[in-house]
Amino acid sequence: MSSAVRSATGERTPTPAWSLVDSVPVVPAVVGSQLRVPLVTGRSVEYANLDHGASAPCLNAVRDAVNELLPWYASVHRGAGFASQVCTRVYEGARDVLRRFVGARRTDSVIFTRNTTDALNLLAAALPAETSVVVFDTEHHAALLPWGGTRVRHLGIPASPEEAVRLLDDALAACPEGPKLAVLTGASNVTGEVWPVAELARVARSHGARTVLDAAQLAPHRPVRIADLGVDHAVLSGHKLYAPFGAGALIGRDDWLEQAPPYLAGGGATRSVPDTGEIDWTSGPERHEGGSPNTVGVHALATACEALAEHAEAIAGHEDQLLRRLRSGLAEVPGLRELSLFGPEHDRVGVVSFTIDGQDPGLLAAALSAEHGIGVRDGLFCAHRAVRHLLTGSGQQRAVRISLGLGTTVEHVDRLVTALRSLVARGPRWRYEQQDGRWVPADDPREFPTGLA
Ligand code: PLP
């Protein structure tokens, strides 16, 4: 579309940027969308960030909200100053935003944490004695590992959503009397496949079990409604939700948390500390949020949640279009196999992992970065059991993962597919060597930005 309009006199005049219909972003814009990165050849290209699943870039709206808060930045809760009161209001107000973002019950508590891992470890520390925990082996390590103890049952790796439901049903039926918790994931960080959360939660309820939903990968892509899903607790990370400022949350029923010892003992978690005798720990979210909280991170997280909720439909459309293009492009790359638990037709968010016959995934990832300016991830994606299972028979030990998001463009997807085809046909153009088990360009001439690294 032309960036000029014809005036009443017939002259062409530049169109003001704000009036250009096709310049209005369909989805919220991210910081660094036109970042240029150096290539080993000496050229530079726009960075194609295809690693949103690990950490998503910052939304412009989040950056602006953080900048707006910074002049007011002051202590939270205990300060008498006006700026402290502003920060306290910002921090406390964010709990309502998070509750709305995940469709929680009015009475659900929102406890701010560092990230999903921290939130799940908090819940694990708050489980009543003798709780039986059931968990699929497909989980990200953040959801697989915090439970410890002898009452953890591993549910293996289902080959279909129906089998997942059956495995959960059988395992919960075999659990001893007492509290039970089923750990569920919204979307796999390996395959992007969406899990049948409502059905799994229904089965859990039928056994009197609680559920915790790891929404770290689902929430950046799709609306999450925990009350409608019948889920008891949900966890998420700000840095995957376009708010890279170190905040996450545990949202859900508060009774276990109210009974549990404070997760972080210290200032803010107490009502009074006598010279001798019992400490009077506070109740509510502060009980588990000892120490000075991350006000900026929480404000960033809440701002991101509001923006994602407001643009949910556009985001789904944007990602769906890119995902289709990506998968049809990948299907044309010789020897490429997508990893999938539930089959290629199963619903998934914008995450695709794959191997290519005869190609080292680490070398592919290094060459995509060094020669094409494309950022992807290779390895086992902190889901070792799931990925090893999915690689069975492939002769590969690792995979490559592409994860799409708001910073992804059609050009990025097309560049990836073209680069993969070229790497398969001709191999890398540069020489690579292994350092500490990772492929890196030999004599890498790329310079890091001055002042940053
Ligand atoms: N759960 C899933 C599904 C994830 O993808 C991740 C991170 O990749 C996590 C949990 C852990 O998130 P964090 O590293 O923010 O704690």
Tab-separated table of C-alpha atoms and ligand atoms in Angstrom:
chain	number	residue	atom	x	y	z
A	1	MET	CA	0.000	0.000	0.000
A	2	SER	CA	1.269	3.457	-0.809
A	3	SER	CA	2.480	5.539	2.096
A	4	ALA	CA	1.216	8.733	0.473
A	5	VAL	CA	-2.244	10.216	-0.103
A	6	ARG	CA	-3.430	12.634	-2.770
A	7	SER	CA	-4.551	16.011	-1.363
A	8	ALA	CA	-7.589	17.987	-2.595
A	9	THR	CA	-5.242	19.811	-4.952
A	10	GLY	CA	-3.987	16.569	-6.386
A	11	GLU	CA	-0.537	16.740	-4.719
A	12	ARG	CA	0.860	13.605	-3.164
A	13	THR	CA	1.681	14.187	0.490
A	14	PRO	CA	3.176	11.723	2.980
A	15	THR	CA	0.536	9.902	4.996
A	16	PRO	CA	0.936	10.351	8.750
A	17	ALA	CA	1.958	7.006	10.227
A	18	TRP	CA	-1.001	6.938	12.613
A	19	SER	CA	-3.578	6.985	9.829
A	20	LEU	CA	-2.203	4.081	7.816
A	21	VAL	CA	-4.693	1.279	8.166
A	22	ASP	CA	-2.208	-1.427	7.248
A	23	SER	CA	0.374	-0.140	9.713
A	24	VAL	CA	-1.878	-0.797	12.679
A	25	PRO	CA	-0.399	-3.901	14.279
A	26	VAL	CA	-2.730	-6.858	14.095
A	27	VAL	CA	-1.132	-8.241	17.230
A	28	PRO	CA	0.658	-6.390	20.029
A	29	ALA	CA	4.128	-5.265	18.931
A	30	VAL	CA	7.305	-6.453	20.619
A	31	VAL	CA	10.517	-4.644	21.466
A	32	GLY	CA	13.381	-5.511	19.138
A	33	SER	CA	11.200	-6.606	16.249
A	34	GLN	CA	13.688	-5.129	13.790
A	35	LEU	CA	16.805	-6.159	15.643
A	36	ARG	CA	19.701	-6.890	13.298
A	37	VAL	CA	22.204	-9.598	14.087
A	38	PRO	CA	25.599	-10.255	12.528
A	39	LEU	CA	26.294	-13.310	10.385
A	40	VAL	CA	29.621	-15.099	10.123
A	41	THR	CA	29.828	-13.922	6.511
A	42	GLY	CA	30.133	-10.302	7.681
A	43	ARG	CA	26.603	-9.343	6.645
A	44	SER	CA	23.776	-8.597	9.070
A	45	VAL	CA	20.090	-9.568	8.867
A	46	GLU	CA	16.898	-8.956	10.813
A	47	TYR	CA	16.865	-11.428	13.683
A	48	ALA	CA	14.349	-14.233	13.219
A	49	ASN	CA	13.525	-15.200	16.790
A	50	LEU	CA	11.952	-18.637	16.573
A	51	ASP	CA	12.525	-19.426	20.246
A	52	HIS	CA	9.525	-17.754	21.884
A	53	GLY	CA	8.757	-20.923	23.859
A	54	ALA	CA	11.897	-20.422	25.935
A	55	SER	CA	11.515	-16.683	26.561
A	56	ALA	CA	9.351	-14.284	24.595
A	57	PRO	CA	10.473	-10.747	23.764
A	58	CYS	CA	9.071	-7.803	25.688
A	59	LEU	CA	5.817	-6.233	24.491
A	60	ASN	CA	6.064	-2.541	23.657
A	61	ALA	CA	3.148	-2.055	26.043
A	62	VAL	CA	5.114	-3.772	28.817
A	63	ARG	CA	8.205	-1.650	28.210
A	64	ASP	CA	6.044	1.502	28.308
A	65	ALA	CA	4.293	0.401	31.496
A	66	VAL	CA	7.638	-0.328	33.161
A	67	ASN	CA	8.973	3.075	32.108
A	68	GLU	CA	5.870	4.706	33.529
A	69	LEU	CA	6.319	2.935	36.844
A	70	LEU	CA	10.053	3.475	37.273
A	71	PRO	CA	9.880	7.102	38.487
A	72	TRP	CA	7.449	5.907	41.165
A	73	TYR	CA	9.500	2.874	42.048
A	74	ALA	CA	9.686	2.550	45.839
A	75	SER	CA	9.221	0.005	48.603
A	76	VAL	CA	6.006	-2.013	48.697
A	77	HIS	CA	3.673	-2.563	51.681
A	78	ARG	CA	5.723	-1.083	54.498
A	79	GLY	CA	6.544	2.387	53.174
A	80	ALA	CA	4.635	5.452	54.385
A	81	GLY	CA	5.713	7.583	51.428
A	82	PHE	CA	3.360	8.382	48.575
A	83	ALA	CA	5.470	6.529	45.988
A	84	SER	CA	5.389	3.456	48.237
A	85	GLN	CA	1.645	3.660	48.301
A	86	VAL	CA	1.524	3.914	44.507
A	87	CYS	CA	3.749	0.828	44.199
A	88	THR	CA	1.702	-1.079	46.758
A	89	ARG	CA	-1.455	-0.330	44.815
A	90	VAL	CA	0.181	-1.418	41.551
A	91	TYR	CA	1.474	-4.624	43.122
A	92	GLU	CA	-1.752	-5.578	44.880
A	93	GLY	CA	-3.903	-4.578	41.890
A	94	ALA	CA	-1.984	-7.037	39.732
A	95	ARG	CA	-3.507	-9.950	41.651
A	96	ASP	CA	-6.936	-9.161	40.199
A	97	VAL	CA	-5.499	-8.926	36.697
A	98	LEU	CA	-3.917	-12.364	37.021
A	99	ARG	CA	-7.106	-13.828	38.463
A	100	ARG	CA	-9.037	-12.537	35.445
A	101	PHE	CA	-6.341	-13.618	32.980
A	102	VAL	CA	-6.640	-17.277	33.946
A	103	GLY	CA	-10.399	-17.164	34.556
A	104	ALA	CA	-9.956	-17.977	38.241
A	105	ARG	CA	-12.612	-18.089	40.940
A	106	ARG	CA	-13.174	-14.866	42.902
A	107	THR	CA	-11.822	-16.530	46.019
A	108	ASP	CA	-8.656	-17.921	44.417
A	109	SER	CA	-5.391	-16.593	45.745
A	110	VAL	CA	-2.639	-15.175	43.545
A	111	ILE	CA	0.877	-15.611	44.856
A	112	PHE	CA	3.675	-13.972	42.930
A	113	THR	CA	6.757	-16.072	42.330
A	114	ARG	CA	9.850	-15.851	40.166
A	115	ASN	CA	8.525	-18.148	37.440
A	116	THR	CA	6.649	-21.410	36.832
A	117	THR	CA	9.384	-23.532	38.418
A	118	ASP	CA	9.216	-21.443	41.565
A	119	ALA	CA	5.400	-21.573	41.618
A	120	LEU	CA	5.357	-25.373	41.337
A	121	ASN	CA	8.003	-25.734	44.024
A	122	LEU	CA	5.888	-23.499	46.261
A	123	LEU	CA	2.851	-25.698	45.712
A	124	ALA	CA	4.953	-28.822	46.316
A	125	ALA	CA	6.158	-27.354	49.618
A	126	ALA	CA	2.544	-26.628	50.628
A	127	LEU	CA	1.078	-30.096	49.994
A	128	PRO	CA	-0.588	-31.641	53.034
A	129	ALA	CA	1.283	-34.589	54.549
A	130	GLU	CA	0.878	-37.860	52.651
A	131	THR	CA	-0.444	-36.243	49.473
A	132	SER	CA	-0.306	-38.593	46.490
A	133	VAL	CA	0.949	-36.828	43.369
A	134	VAL	CA	0.379	-38.233	39.889
A	135	VAL	CA	2.370	-36.850	36.985
A	136	PHE	CA	2.913	-37.767	33.342
A	137	ASP	CA	6.500	-38.428	32.259
A	138	THR	CA	5.963	-36.002	29.405
A	139	GLU	CA	6.069	-33.020	31.744
A	140	HIS	CA	8.656	-30.279	31.648
A	141	HIS	CA	11.134	-30.830	34.485
A	142	ALA	CA	9.582	-27.886	36.331
A	143	ALA	CA	6.401	-29.944	36.697
A	144	LEU	CA	8.036	-33.381	36.842
A	145	LEU	CA	10.613	-32.913	39.560
A	146	PRO	CA	9.436	-30.807	42.533
A	147	TRP	CA	7.289	-33.483	44.140
A	148	GLY	CA	9.970	-35.774	45.593
A	149	GLY	CA	8.890	-38.165	48.321
A	150	THR	CA	7.552	-41.645	47.994
A	151	ARG	CA	3.984	-40.869	47.019
A	152	VAL	CA	4.696	-39.771	43.455
A	153	ARG	CA	3.258	-41.950	40.725
A	154	HIS	CA	4.565	-41.575	37.211
A	155	LEU	CA	1.959	-42.090	34.544
A	156	GLY	CA	4.252	-42.892	31.640
A	157	ILE	CA	3.804	-41.415	28.192
A	158	PRO	CA	0.374	-41.696	26.585
A	159	ALA	CA	-0.004	-42.155	22.838
A	160	SER	CA	-3.372	-40.383	22.671
A	161	PRO	CA	-5.498	-37.995	24.734
A	162	GLU	CA	-7.836	-40.909	25.493
A	163	GLU	CA	-4.948	-42.949	26.848
A	164	ALA	CA	-3.890	-39.980	28.987
A	165	VAL	CA	-7.346	-39.866	30.541
A	166	ARG	CA	-7.317	-43.623	31.117
A	167	LEU	CA	-3.863	-43.588	32.705
A	168	LEU	CA	-4.875	-40.828	35.078
A	169	ASP	CA	-8.105	-42.564	35.979
A	170	ASP	CA	-6.317	-45.846	36.765
A	171	ALA	CA	-3.534	-44.187	38.755
A	172	LEU	CA	-5.908	-42.141	40.894
A	173	ALA	CA	-8.079	-45.181	41.525
A	174	ALA	CA	-4.979	-46.963	42.880
A	175	CYS	CA	-3.902	-44.091	45.162
A	176	PRO	CA	-4.225	-44.622	48.905
A	177	GLU	CA	-6.724	-42.599	50.933
A	178	GLY	CA	-5.686	-39.017	51.550
A	179	PRO	CA	-5.089	-35.869	49.535
A	180	LYS	CA	-4.243	-36.292	45.867
A	181	LEU	CA	-2.868	-33.945	43.255
A	182	ALA	CA	-2.771	-34.510	39.488
A	183	VAL	CA	-0.177	-32.469	37.607
A	184	LEU	CA	-1.410	-31.426	34.157
A	185	THR	CA	0.062	-29.423	31.362
A	186	GLY	CA	-1.841	-27.125	29.014
A	187	ALA	CA	0.438	-27.459	25.993
A	188	SER	CA	3.653	-29.415	25.545
A	189	ASN	CA	6.831	-27.358	25.311
A	190	VAL	CA	8.221	-30.071	23.007
A	191	THR	CA	5.459	-30.714	20.492
A	192	GLY	CA	3.090	-27.811	21.185
A	193	GLU	CA	0.280	-30.341	21.478
A	194	VAL	CA	-2.679	-29.234	23.580
A	195	TRP	CA	-3.689	-31.592	26.381
A	196	PRO	CA	-7.308	-32.514	27.217
A	197	VAL	CA	-7.246	-30.499	30.426
A	198	ALA	CA	-11.002	-30.282	31.057
A	199	GLU	CA	-11.418	-34.040	30.691
A	200	LEU	CA	-8.386	-34.824	32.861
A	201	ALA	CA	-9.623	-32.404	35.532
A	202	ARG	CA	-13.061	-34.049	35.436
A	203	VAL	CA	-11.497	-37.462	36.038
A	204	ALA	CA	-9.342	-36.050	38.839
A	205	ARG	CA	-12.403	-34.558	40.531
A	206	SER	CA	-14.227	-37.873	40.298
A	207	HIS	CA	-11.453	-39.326	42.494
A	208	GLY	CA	-11.468	-36.361	44.868
A	209	ALA	CA	-8.085	-35.246	43.519
A	210	ARG	CA	-6.937	-31.693	42.996
A	211	THR	CA	-5.262	-30.521	39.802
A	212	VAL	CA	-2.494	-28.084	39.020
A	213	LEU	CA	-2.220	-26.802	35.474
A	214	ASP	CA	1.190	-25.896	34.104
A	215	ALA	CA	0.027	-23.089	31.828
A	216	ALA	CA	3.543	-21.877	30.970
A	217	GLN	CA	3.239	-22.830	27.283
A	218	LEU	CA	-0.509	-22.557	26.820
A	219	ALA	CA	-1.173	-19.113	28.289
A	220	PRO	CA	1.022	-17.189	25.793
A	221	HIS	CA	-1.065	-18.626	22.931
A	222	ARG	CA	-4.598	-19.332	24.124
A	223	PRO	CA	-6.997	-18.037	26.782
A	224	VAL	CA	-6.939	-20.165	29.952
A	225	ARG	CA	-10.108	-20.381	32.120
A	226	ILE	CA	-9.313	-22.471	35.175
A	227	ALA	CA	-12.729	-22.212	36.795
A	228	ASP	CA	-14.418	-23.405	33.588
A	229	LEU	CA	-11.823	-26.167	33.194
A	230	GLY	CA	-12.416	-27.305	36.762
A	231	VAL	CA	-8.722	-26.865	37.576
A	232	ASP	CA	-7.688	-26.027	41.153
A	233	HIS	CA	-4.296	-24.362	40.686
A	234	ALA	CA	-2.461	-22.821	37.734
A	235	VAL	CA	1.111	-21.654	37.286
A	236	LEU	CA	2.742	-19.448	34.665
A	237	SER	CA	5.848	-17.389	33.865
A	238	GLY	CA	5.966	-13.710	32.878
A	239	HIS	CA	8.990	-14.168	30.642
A	240	LYS	CA	7.011	-16.511	28.373
A	241	LEU	CA	4.144	-14.004	28.332
A	242	TYR	CA	6.189	-11.141	26.848
A	243	ALA	CA	7.077	-9.679	30.274
A	244	PRO	CA	10.736	-10.542	30.787
A	245	PHE	CA	11.119	-9.083	34.259
A	246	GLY	CA	11.360	-12.140	36.506
A	247	ALA	CA	7.819	-12.658	37.776
A	248	GLY	CA	5.478	-15.638	37.681
A	249	ALA	CA	2.428	-16.729	39.649
A	250	LEU	CA	0.647	-19.533	41.433
A	251	ILE	CA	-3.095	-18.977	41.222
A	252	GLY	CA	-5.818	-21.080	42.806
A	253	ARG	CA	-7.360	-22.479	45.951
A	254	ASP	CA	-5.764	-21.163	49.101
A	255	ASP	CA	-6.575	-23.722	51.813
A	256	TRP	CA	-3.428	-25.845	51.421
A	257	LEU	CA	-1.335	-22.699	51.195
A	258	GLU	CA	-2.858	-21.185	54.326
A	259	GLN	CA	-1.982	-24.303	56.316
A	260	ALA	CA	1.555	-24.634	54.963
A	261	PRO	CA	4.709	-23.196	56.502
A	262	PRO	CA	5.884	-20.024	54.723
A	263	TYR	CA	7.710	-20.798	51.502
A	264	LEU	CA	10.125	-17.901	52.022
A	265	ALA	CA	10.495	-17.153	55.712
A	266	GLY	CA	11.430	-13.532	56.311
A	267	GLY	CA	10.186	-9.947	56.339
A	268	GLY	CA	6.635	-9.497	55.096
A	269	ALA	CA	5.635	-13.062	55.930
A	270	THR	CA	5.139	-12.364	59.641
A	271	ARG	CA	2.592	-10.563	61.815
A	272	SER	CA	4.848	-10.537	64.844
A	273	VAL	CA	8.105	-12.075	65.957
A	274	PRO	CA	8.265	-12.334	69.767
A	275	ASP	CA	11.563	-12.442	71.630
A	276	THR	CA	10.852	-16.036	72.428
A	277	GLY	CA	8.176	-18.489	71.437
A	278	GLU	CA	6.171	-18.968	68.313
A	279	ILE	CA	6.342	-16.650	65.339
A	280	ASP	CA	2.975	-15.397	64.168
A	281	TRP	CA	3.098	-15.938	60.396
A	282	THR	CA	0.728	-13.898	58.310
A	283	SER	CA	-2.024	-15.357	56.133
A	284	GLY	CA	-2.881	-14.644	52.511
A	285	PRO	CA	-0.360	-14.431	49.673
A	286	GLU	CA	2.175	-12.513	51.813
A	287	ARG	CA	2.667	-15.675	53.863
A	288	HIS	CA	4.633	-17.125	50.938
A	289	GLU	CA	6.095	-13.943	49.455
A	290	GLY	CA	8.718	-13.147	52.108
A	291	GLY	CA	11.288	-10.482	51.239
A	292	SER	CA	10.893	-7.413	49.048
A	293	PRO	CA	8.714	-8.313	46.103
A	294	ASN	CA	9.449	-7.777	42.418
A	295	THR	CA	7.084	-4.852	41.846
A	296	VAL	CA	8.392	-4.066	38.367
A	297	GLY	CA	8.160	-7.703	37.298
A	298	VAL	CA	4.638	-8.053	38.641
A	299	HIS	CA	3.520	-4.835	36.937
A	300	ALA	CA	5.088	-6.077	33.700
A	301	LEU	CA	3.362	-9.440	34.033
A	302	ALA	CA	-0.033	-7.861	34.682
A	303	THR	CA	0.383	-5.458	31.760
A	304	ALA	CA	1.284	-8.340	29.453
A	305	CYS	CA	-1.722	-10.351	30.630
A	306	GLU	CA	-4.052	-7.441	29.904
A	307	ALA	CA	-2.590	-6.954	26.426
A	308	LEU	CA	-2.735	-10.668	25.575
A	309	ALA	CA	-6.319	-10.949	26.801
A	310	GLU	CA	-7.358	-7.921	24.801
A	311	HIS	CA	-5.831	-9.296	21.588
A	312	ALA	CA	-6.503	-12.992	22.154
A	313	GLU	CA	-8.384	-13.524	18.913
A	314	ALA	CA	-5.837	-11.704	16.766
A	315	ILE	CA	-2.995	-13.601	18.425
A	316	ALA	CA	-4.634	-16.952	17.751
A	317	GLY	CA	-5.215	-15.989	14.101
A	318	HIS	CA	-1.647	-14.729	13.639
A	319	GLU	CA	-0.121	-17.872	15.127
A	320	ASP	CA	-2.427	-20.228	13.339
A	321	GLN	CA	-1.489	-18.717	9.982
A	322	LEU	CA	2.228	-18.905	10.772
A	323	LEU	CA	1.989	-22.431	12.125
A	324	ARG	CA	0.269	-23.705	8.981
A	325	ARG	CA	2.895	-22.062	6.811
A	326	LEU	CA	5.687	-23.451	8.967
A	327	ARG	CA	4.391	-27.004	8.953
A	328	SER	CA	3.711	-27.092	5.239
A	329	GLY	CA	7.206	-25.689	4.619
A	330	LEU	CA	8.819	-28.226	6.963
A	331	ALA	CA	6.945	-31.027	5.218
A	332	GLU	CA	8.974	-30.198	2.067
A	333	VAL	CA	12.350	-30.533	3.796
A	334	PRO	CA	13.819	-33.947	2.867
A	335	GLY	CA	14.172	-36.314	5.832
A	336	LEU	CA	12.464	-34.005	8.329
A	337	ARG	CA	10.342	-35.708	11.006
A	338	GLU	CA	8.125	-33.743	13.337
A	339	LEU	CA	7.892	-34.987	16.910
A	340	SER	CA	4.361	-35.742	18.011
A	341	LEU	CA	2.703	-37.601	20.837
A	342	PHE	CA	-0.869	-37.539	19.639
A	343	GLY	CA	-0.424	-37.531	15.836
A	344	PRO	CA	0.089	-34.816	13.220
A	345	GLU	CA	-3.568	-33.722	13.152
A	346	HIS	CA	-3.812	-33.045	16.883
A	347	ASP	CA	-4.473	-29.454	18.021
A	348	ARG	CA	-1.289	-27.598	18.902
A	349	VAL	CA	0.096	-24.163	19.687
A	350	GLY	CA	2.952	-22.668	17.684
A	351	VAL	CA	5.678	-25.060	18.791
A	352	VAL	CA	7.230	-27.669	16.485
A	353	SER	CA	10.192	-29.932	17.249
A	354	PHE	CA	11.836	-32.096	14.624
A	355	THR	CA	14.841	-34.078	13.519
A	356	ILE	CA	16.282	-34.382	10.030
A	357	ASP	CA	17.730	-37.725	8.978
A	358	GLY	CA	21.501	-37.670	8.998
A	359	GLN	CA	21.704	-34.109	10.369
A	360	ASP	CA	23.083	-33.172	13.779
A	361	PRO	CA	20.430	-30.954	15.472
A	362	GLY	CA	23.095	-28.951	17.320
A	363	LEU	CA	24.959	-28.242	14.096
A	364	LEU	CA	21.723	-27.254	12.355
A	365	ALA	CA	20.881	-24.827	15.168
A	366	ALA	CA	24.379	-23.320	15.116
A	367	ALA	CA	24.320	-22.872	11.323
A	368	LEU	CA	20.817	-21.389	11.362
A	369	SER	CA	22.094	-18.756	13.760
A	370	ALA	CA	25.519	-18.082	12.306
A	371	GLU	CA	24.625	-18.148	8.606
A	372	HIS	CA	20.941	-17.135	8.571
A	373	GLY	CA	20.295	-15.032	11.705
A	374	ILE	CA	17.672	-17.473	12.968
A	375	GLY	CA	17.375	-18.303	16.683
A	376	VAL	CA	16.055	-21.790	17.470
A	377	ARG	CA	16.657	-24.254	20.297
A	378	ASP	CA	18.180	-27.711	20.158
A	379	GLY	CA	18.460	-30.412	22.797
A	380	LEU	CA	15.968	-32.133	25.051
A	381	PHE	CA	14.098	-28.971	26.110
A	382	CYS	CA	14.053	-29.761	29.876
A	383	ALA	CA	11.697	-32.629	29.100
A	384	HIS	CA	14.247	-35.422	28.801
A	385	ARG	CA	11.879	-38.350	29.212
A	386	ALA	CA	9.413	-37.016	26.661
A	387	VAL	CA	12.017	-36.179	24.036
A	388	ARG	CA	13.972	-39.435	24.457
A	389	HIS	CA	10.693	-41.304	23.994
A	390	LEU	CA	9.817	-39.302	20.893
A	391	LEU	CA	13.283	-39.874	19.419
A	392	THR	CA	13.116	-43.644	19.809
A	393	GLY	CA	14.143	-45.302	16.553
A	394	SER	CA	15.269	-42.043	14.930
A	395	GLY	CA	18.959	-42.584	15.636
A	396	GLN	CA	19.048	-39.049	17.070
A	397	GLN	CA	19.842	-37.939	20.616
A	398	ARG	CA	18.446	-34.423	20.373
A	399	ALA	CA	15.944	-32.400	18.366
A	400	VAL	CA	15.471	-28.873	17.022
A	401	ARG	CA	12.572	-26.776	18.310
A	402	ILE	CA	10.852	-23.882	16.570
A	403	SER	CA	8.478	-21.792	18.671
A	404	LEU	CA	6.445	-19.014	17.131
A	405	GLY	CA	5.070	-15.918	18.765
A	406	LEU	CA	4.261	-12.254	18.408
A	407	GLY	CA	7.751	-11.450	17.110
A	408	THR	CA	7.461	-13.968	14.263
A	409	THR	CA	6.813	-12.896	10.681
A	410	VAL	CA	6.068	-14.780	7.471
A	411	GLU	CA	9.564	-13.869	6.283
A	412	HIS	CA	11.110	-15.531	9.360
A	413	VAL	CA	9.212	-18.749	8.679
A	414	ASP	CA	10.108	-18.736	4.992
A	415	ARG	CA	13.746	-17.983	5.753
A	416	LEU	CA	13.882	-20.936	8.125
A	417	VAL	CA	12.428	-23.352	5.595
A	418	THR	CA	14.761	-22.122	2.834
A	419	ALA	CA	17.754	-22.343	5.173
A	420	LEU	CA	16.891	-25.889	6.239
A	421	ARG	CA	16.516	-27.004	2.636
A	422	SER	CA	19.871	-25.483	1.793
A	423	LEU	CA	21.574	-27.047	4.840
A	424	VAL	CA	20.184	-30.449	3.926
A	425	ALA	CA	21.182	-30.125	0.261
A	426	ARG	CA	24.601	-28.524	0.628
A	427	GLY	CA	25.548	-28.570	4.308
A	428	PRO	CA	26.779	-25.536	6.233
A	429	ARG	CA	28.920	-22.988	4.375
A	430	TRP	CA	31.053	-22.197	7.436
A	431	ARG	CA	33.280	-24.516	9.449
A	432	TYR	CA	32.022	-25.493	12.912
A	433	GLU	CA	33.723	-27.088	15.907
A	434	GLN	CA	32.503	-28.484	19.209
A	435	GLN	CA	33.094	-26.550	22.414
A	436	ASP	CA	31.816	-27.977	25.698
A	437	GLY	CA	29.544	-30.325	23.745
A	438	ARG	CA	28.000	-27.568	21.599
A	439	TRP	CA	28.622	-26.692	17.955
A	440	VAL	CA	29.989	-23.185	17.421
A	441	PRO	CA	31.368	-21.475	14.309
A	442	ALA	CA	35.168	-21.882	14.122
A	443	ASP	CA	36.928	-18.497	14.341
A	444	ASP	CA	33.582	-16.794	14.901
A	445	PRO	CA	34.026	-13.242	13.591
A	446	ARG	CA	30.714	-11.914	14.981
A	447	GLU	CA	31.134	-9.096	17.479
A	448	PHE	CA	28.920	-8.731	20.500
A	449	PRO	CA	27.274	-5.341	20.982
A	450	THR	CA	29.603	-3.031	22.843
A	451	GLY	CA	28.509	-2.195	26.369
A	452	LEU	CA	26.363	-5.301	26.715
A	453	ALA	CA	28.624	-8.305	26.524
B	1	PLP	N1	6.522	-25.683	32.041
B	1	PLP	C1	6.648	-25.623	30.721
B	1	PLP	C2	5.633	-26.320	29.873
B	1	PLP	C3	7.693	-24.908	30.152
B	1	PLP	O1	7.813	-24.847	28.826
B	1	PLP	C4	8.622	-24.273	30.990
B	1	PLP	C5	9.777	-23.550	30.422
B	1	PLP	O2	10.195	-23.757	29.330
B	1	PLP	C6	8.445	-24.367	32.366
B	1	PLP	C7	7.386	-25.069	32.858
B	1	PLP	C8	9.390	-23.700	33.304
B	1	PLP	O3	9.279	-22.313	33.188
B	1	PLP	P1	10.296	-21.362	33.955
B	1	PLP	O4	11.640	-21.695	33.416
B	1	PLP	O5	9.843	-20.002	33.585
B	1	PLP	O6	10.183	-21.658	35.388
